[in-house]
CSV table of C-alpha atoms in Angstrom, one decimal:
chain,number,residue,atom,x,y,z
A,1,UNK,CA,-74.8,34.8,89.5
A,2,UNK,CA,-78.2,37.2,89.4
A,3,UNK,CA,-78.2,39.5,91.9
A,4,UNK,CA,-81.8,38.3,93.6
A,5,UNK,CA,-80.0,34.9,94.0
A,6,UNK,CA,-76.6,36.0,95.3
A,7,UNK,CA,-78.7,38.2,97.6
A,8,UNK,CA,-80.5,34.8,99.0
A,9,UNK,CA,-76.8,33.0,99.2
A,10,UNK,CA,-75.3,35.7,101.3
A,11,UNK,CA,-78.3,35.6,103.6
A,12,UNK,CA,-78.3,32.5,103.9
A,13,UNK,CA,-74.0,32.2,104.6
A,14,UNK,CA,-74.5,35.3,107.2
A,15,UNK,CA,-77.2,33.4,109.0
A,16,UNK,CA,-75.6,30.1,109.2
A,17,UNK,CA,-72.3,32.1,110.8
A,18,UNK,CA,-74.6,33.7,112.8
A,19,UNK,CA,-75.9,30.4,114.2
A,20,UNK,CA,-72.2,29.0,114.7
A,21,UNK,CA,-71.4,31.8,116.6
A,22,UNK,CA,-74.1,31.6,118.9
A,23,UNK,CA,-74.1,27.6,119.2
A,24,UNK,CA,-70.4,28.3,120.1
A,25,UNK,CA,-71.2,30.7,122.8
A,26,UNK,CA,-73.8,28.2,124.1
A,27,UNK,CA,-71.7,25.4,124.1
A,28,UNK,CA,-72.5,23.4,127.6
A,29,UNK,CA,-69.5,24.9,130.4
A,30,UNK,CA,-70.6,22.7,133.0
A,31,UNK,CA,-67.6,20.0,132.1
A,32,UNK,CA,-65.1,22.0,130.4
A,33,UNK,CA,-61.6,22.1,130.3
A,34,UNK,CA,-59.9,23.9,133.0
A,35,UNK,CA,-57.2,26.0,130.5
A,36,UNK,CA,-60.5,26.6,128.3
A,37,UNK,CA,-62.2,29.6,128.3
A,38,UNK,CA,-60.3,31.7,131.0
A,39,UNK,CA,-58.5,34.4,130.5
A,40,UNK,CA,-59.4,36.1,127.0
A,41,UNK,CA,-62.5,34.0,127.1
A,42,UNK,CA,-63.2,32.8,123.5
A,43,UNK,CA,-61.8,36.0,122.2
A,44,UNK,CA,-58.1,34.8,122.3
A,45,UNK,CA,-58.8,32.0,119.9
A,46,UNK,CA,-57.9,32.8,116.1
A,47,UNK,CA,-61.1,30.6,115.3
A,48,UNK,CA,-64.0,32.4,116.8
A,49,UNK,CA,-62.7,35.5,115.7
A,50,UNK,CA,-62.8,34.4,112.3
A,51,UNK,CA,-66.5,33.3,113.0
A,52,UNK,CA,-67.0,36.8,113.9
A,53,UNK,CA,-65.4,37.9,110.3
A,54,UNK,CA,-67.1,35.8,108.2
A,55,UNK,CA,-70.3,36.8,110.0
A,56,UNK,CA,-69.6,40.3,109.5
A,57,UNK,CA,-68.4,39.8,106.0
A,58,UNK,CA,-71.3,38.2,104.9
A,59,UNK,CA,-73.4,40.7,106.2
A,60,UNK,CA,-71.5,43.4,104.8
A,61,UNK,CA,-72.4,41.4,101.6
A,62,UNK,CA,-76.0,40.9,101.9
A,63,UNK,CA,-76.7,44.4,102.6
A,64,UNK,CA,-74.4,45.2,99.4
A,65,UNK,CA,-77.0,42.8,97.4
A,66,UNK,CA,-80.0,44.4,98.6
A,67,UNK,CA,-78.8,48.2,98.3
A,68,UNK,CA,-78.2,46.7,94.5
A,69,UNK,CA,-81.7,45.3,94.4
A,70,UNK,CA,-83.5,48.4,95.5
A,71,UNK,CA,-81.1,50.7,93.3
A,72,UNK,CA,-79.5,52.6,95.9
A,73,UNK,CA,-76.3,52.4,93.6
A,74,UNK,CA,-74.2,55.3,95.1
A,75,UNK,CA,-74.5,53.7,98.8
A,76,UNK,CA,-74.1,50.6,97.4
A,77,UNK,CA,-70.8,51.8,95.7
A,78,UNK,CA,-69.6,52.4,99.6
A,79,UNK,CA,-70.7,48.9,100.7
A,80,UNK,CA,-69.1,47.3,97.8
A,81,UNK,CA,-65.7,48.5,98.4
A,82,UNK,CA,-65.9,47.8,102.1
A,83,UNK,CA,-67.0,44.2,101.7
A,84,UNK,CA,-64.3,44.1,99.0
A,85,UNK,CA,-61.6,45.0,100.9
A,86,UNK,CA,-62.9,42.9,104.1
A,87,UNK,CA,-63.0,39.9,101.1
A,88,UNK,CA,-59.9,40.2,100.2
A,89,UNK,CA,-57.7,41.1,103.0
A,90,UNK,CA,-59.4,39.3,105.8
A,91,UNK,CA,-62.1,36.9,105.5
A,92,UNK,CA,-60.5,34.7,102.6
A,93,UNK,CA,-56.4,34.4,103.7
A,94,UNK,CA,-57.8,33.8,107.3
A,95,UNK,CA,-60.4,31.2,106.7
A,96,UNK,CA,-58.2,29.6,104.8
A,97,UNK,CA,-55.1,29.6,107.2
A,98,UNK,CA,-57.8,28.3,110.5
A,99,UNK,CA,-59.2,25.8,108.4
A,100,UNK,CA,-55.6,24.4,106.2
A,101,UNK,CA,-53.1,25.4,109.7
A,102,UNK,CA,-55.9,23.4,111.8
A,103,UNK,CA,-56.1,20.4,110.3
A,104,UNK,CA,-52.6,19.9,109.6
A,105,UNK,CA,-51.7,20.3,113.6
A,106,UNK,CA,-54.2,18.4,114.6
A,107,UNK,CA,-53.5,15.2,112.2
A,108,UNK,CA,-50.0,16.0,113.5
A,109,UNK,CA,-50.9,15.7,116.9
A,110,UNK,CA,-54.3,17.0,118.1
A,111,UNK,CA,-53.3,18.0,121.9
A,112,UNK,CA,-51.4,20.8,120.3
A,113,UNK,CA,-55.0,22.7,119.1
A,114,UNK,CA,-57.6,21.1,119.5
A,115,UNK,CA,-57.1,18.7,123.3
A,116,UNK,CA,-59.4,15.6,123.2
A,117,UNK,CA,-61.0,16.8,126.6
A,118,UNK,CA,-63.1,19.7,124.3
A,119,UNK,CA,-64.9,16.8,122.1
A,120,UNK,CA,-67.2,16.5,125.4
A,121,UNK,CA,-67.9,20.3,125.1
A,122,UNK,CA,-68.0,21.1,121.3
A,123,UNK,CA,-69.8,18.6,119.3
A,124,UNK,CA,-68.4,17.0,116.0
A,125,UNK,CA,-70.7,19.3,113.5
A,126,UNK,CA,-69.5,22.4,115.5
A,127,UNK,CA,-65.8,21.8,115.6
A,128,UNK,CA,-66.6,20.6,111.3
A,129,UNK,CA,-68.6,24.2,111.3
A,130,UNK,CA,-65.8,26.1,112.9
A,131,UNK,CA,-62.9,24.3,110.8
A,132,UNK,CA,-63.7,22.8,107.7
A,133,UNK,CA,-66.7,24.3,106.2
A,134,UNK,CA,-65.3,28.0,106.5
A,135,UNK,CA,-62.7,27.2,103.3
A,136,UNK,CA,-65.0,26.0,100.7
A,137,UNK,CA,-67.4,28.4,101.7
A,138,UNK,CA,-65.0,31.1,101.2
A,139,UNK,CA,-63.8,29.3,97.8
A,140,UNK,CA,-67.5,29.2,96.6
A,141,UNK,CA,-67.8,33.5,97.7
A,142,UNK,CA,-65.0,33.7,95.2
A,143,UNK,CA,-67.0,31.5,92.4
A,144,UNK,CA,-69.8,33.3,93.0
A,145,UNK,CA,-68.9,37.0,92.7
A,146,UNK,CA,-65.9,39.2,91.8
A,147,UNK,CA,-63.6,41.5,94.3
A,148,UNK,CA,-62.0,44.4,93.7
A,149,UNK,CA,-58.7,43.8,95.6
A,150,UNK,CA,-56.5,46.9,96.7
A,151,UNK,CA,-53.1,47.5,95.5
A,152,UNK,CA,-50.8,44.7,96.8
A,153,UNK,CA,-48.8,47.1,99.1
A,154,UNK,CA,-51.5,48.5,100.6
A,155,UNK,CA,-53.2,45.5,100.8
A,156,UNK,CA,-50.2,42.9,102.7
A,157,UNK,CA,-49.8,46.3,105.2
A,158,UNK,CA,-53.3,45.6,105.9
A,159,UNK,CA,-53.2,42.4,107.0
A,160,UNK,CA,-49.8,42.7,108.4
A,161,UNK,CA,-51.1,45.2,110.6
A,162,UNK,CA,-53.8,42.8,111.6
A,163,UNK,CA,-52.3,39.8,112.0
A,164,UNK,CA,-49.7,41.6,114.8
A,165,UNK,CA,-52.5,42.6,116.4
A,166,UNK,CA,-53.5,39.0,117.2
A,167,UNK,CA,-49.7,38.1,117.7
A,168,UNK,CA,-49.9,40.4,120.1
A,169,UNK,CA,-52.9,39.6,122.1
A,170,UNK,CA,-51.9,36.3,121.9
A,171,UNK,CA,-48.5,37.6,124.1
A,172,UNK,CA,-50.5,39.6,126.0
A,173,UNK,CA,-52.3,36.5,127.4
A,174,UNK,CA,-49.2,34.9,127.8
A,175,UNK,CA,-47.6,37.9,130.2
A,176,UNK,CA,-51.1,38.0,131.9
A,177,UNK,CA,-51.4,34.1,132.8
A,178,UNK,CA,-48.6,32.5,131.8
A,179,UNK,CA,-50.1,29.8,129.5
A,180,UNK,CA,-50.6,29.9,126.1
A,181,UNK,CA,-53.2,30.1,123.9
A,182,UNK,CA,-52.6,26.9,121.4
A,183,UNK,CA,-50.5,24.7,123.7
A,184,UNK,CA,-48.4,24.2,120.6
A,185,UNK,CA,-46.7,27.1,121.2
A,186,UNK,CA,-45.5,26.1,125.0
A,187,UNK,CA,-42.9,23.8,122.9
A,188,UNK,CA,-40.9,26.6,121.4
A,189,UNK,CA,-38.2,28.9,122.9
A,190,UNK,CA,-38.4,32.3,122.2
A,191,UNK,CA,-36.4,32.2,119.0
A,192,UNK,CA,-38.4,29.3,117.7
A,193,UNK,CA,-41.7,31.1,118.5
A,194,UNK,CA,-40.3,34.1,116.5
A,195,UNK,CA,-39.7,31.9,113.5
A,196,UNK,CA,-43.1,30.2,114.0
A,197,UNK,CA,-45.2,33.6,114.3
A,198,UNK,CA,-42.7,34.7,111.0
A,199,UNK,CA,-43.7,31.6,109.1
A,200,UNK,CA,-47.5,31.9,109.8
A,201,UNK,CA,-47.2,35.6,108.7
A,202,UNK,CA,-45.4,34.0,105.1
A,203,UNK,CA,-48.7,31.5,104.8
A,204,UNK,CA,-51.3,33.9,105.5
A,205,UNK,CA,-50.0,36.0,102.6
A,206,UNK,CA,-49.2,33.2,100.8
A,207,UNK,CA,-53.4,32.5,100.9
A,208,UNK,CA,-53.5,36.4,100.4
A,209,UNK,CA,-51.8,35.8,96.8
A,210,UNK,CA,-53.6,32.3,96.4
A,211,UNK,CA,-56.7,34.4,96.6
A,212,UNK,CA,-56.1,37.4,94.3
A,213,UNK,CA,-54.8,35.0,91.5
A,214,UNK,CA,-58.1,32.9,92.1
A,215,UNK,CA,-60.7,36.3,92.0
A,216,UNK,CA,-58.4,37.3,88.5
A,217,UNK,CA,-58.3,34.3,87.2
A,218,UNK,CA,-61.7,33.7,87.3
A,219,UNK,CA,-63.3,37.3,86.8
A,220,UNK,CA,-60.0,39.2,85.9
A,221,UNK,CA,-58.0,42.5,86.9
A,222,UNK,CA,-60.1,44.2,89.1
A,223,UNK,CA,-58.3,46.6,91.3
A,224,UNK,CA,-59.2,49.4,93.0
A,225,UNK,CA,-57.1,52.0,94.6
A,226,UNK,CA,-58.4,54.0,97.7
């Protein structure tokens, strides 16, 4: 893809993020769920805070097009890598685990994510915004231009690191209040939680490796080591 046109499609991705997260944080609160919202806010859902990535991502992307553009290659080198490494370890295994782990619970039985009482708070093109359009989007970044993805090690640390981060806010919450985030997880003992949190880990980097063999096969080896 040129580089003026891939500059116009990541402007274009960042502000439509840009406009899900803020028609998310305007959603109307005047009939809401009681266990919605509370504690954590929307801040302990995995979903808004992979709004927030992708928003970031994309912008991290755009300003990597126009530093290109303008010929500012040696600050663009720095931009490249960051939105590389954001790419690869974050914004593509986790937009693909909301939207693929999402839809699966909820055909299974909606209550567990998603309860019926939020379709009076979030409308259908929102909840669609927030769920299904992140994955193809995210397929479509990789179709349209190539990453650099870190060396395996370093990269599965990475999002290791990050995804027990949100484990443990997700506990945190849990001591705080005493519900749960997702109510799916009020249905598990302790040693079934551990081998669900365990099992989520294995997918996430499952969609880690799903992504790196997409970006080579498509563009080729392209590593970087840092």
């Amino acid at each position: 893809m040129e580089i003026s046109t891939l500059t116009v499609y990541h402007c274009l991705v960042f502000v439509w993020y840009f406009f899900v997260v803020y028609a998310i944080a305007h959603v109307r609160t005047e009939e809401r769920p009681s266990e919605v919202f509370l504690y954590g806010g929307q801040w302990k859902y995995l979903t808004i805070l992979n709004l927030i990535l992708q928003a970031v991502f994309y912008g991290v992307s755009f300003l990597a097009d126009v530093l290109r553009l303008i010929k500012k290659l040696r600050c663009a080198k720095c931009v490249i890598s960051s939105r590389d490494l954001l790419f690869s370890v974050l914004a593509f295994p986790v937009s693909t685990f909301v939207s693929i782990s999402f839809w699966i619970l909820y055909t299974y039985n909606r209550e567990l994510v998603y309860p019926k009482s939020l379709d009076g708070v979030i409308p259908l093109w929102l909840n669609h915004a927030m769920h299904t359009a992140v994955l193809p989007i995210a397929v479509l970044e990789i179709l349209a231009t190539p990453h650099r993805y870190p060396a395996k090690k370093k990269g599965l640390i990475l999002l290791g690191c990050v995804s027990f981060l949100y484990i443990g806010w997700v506990l945190w919450i849990y001591s705080v209040t005493g519900e749960w985030v997702y109510p799916l997880f009020a249905s598990f003992n302790p040693a079934g939680l551990v081998a669900f949190f365990t099992g989520s880990l294995g997918v996430i980097i499952t969609f880690y490796n799903f992504g790196e063999f997409l970006n080579r096969m498509i563009w080729g080896q392209s590593k970087f080591c840092f």
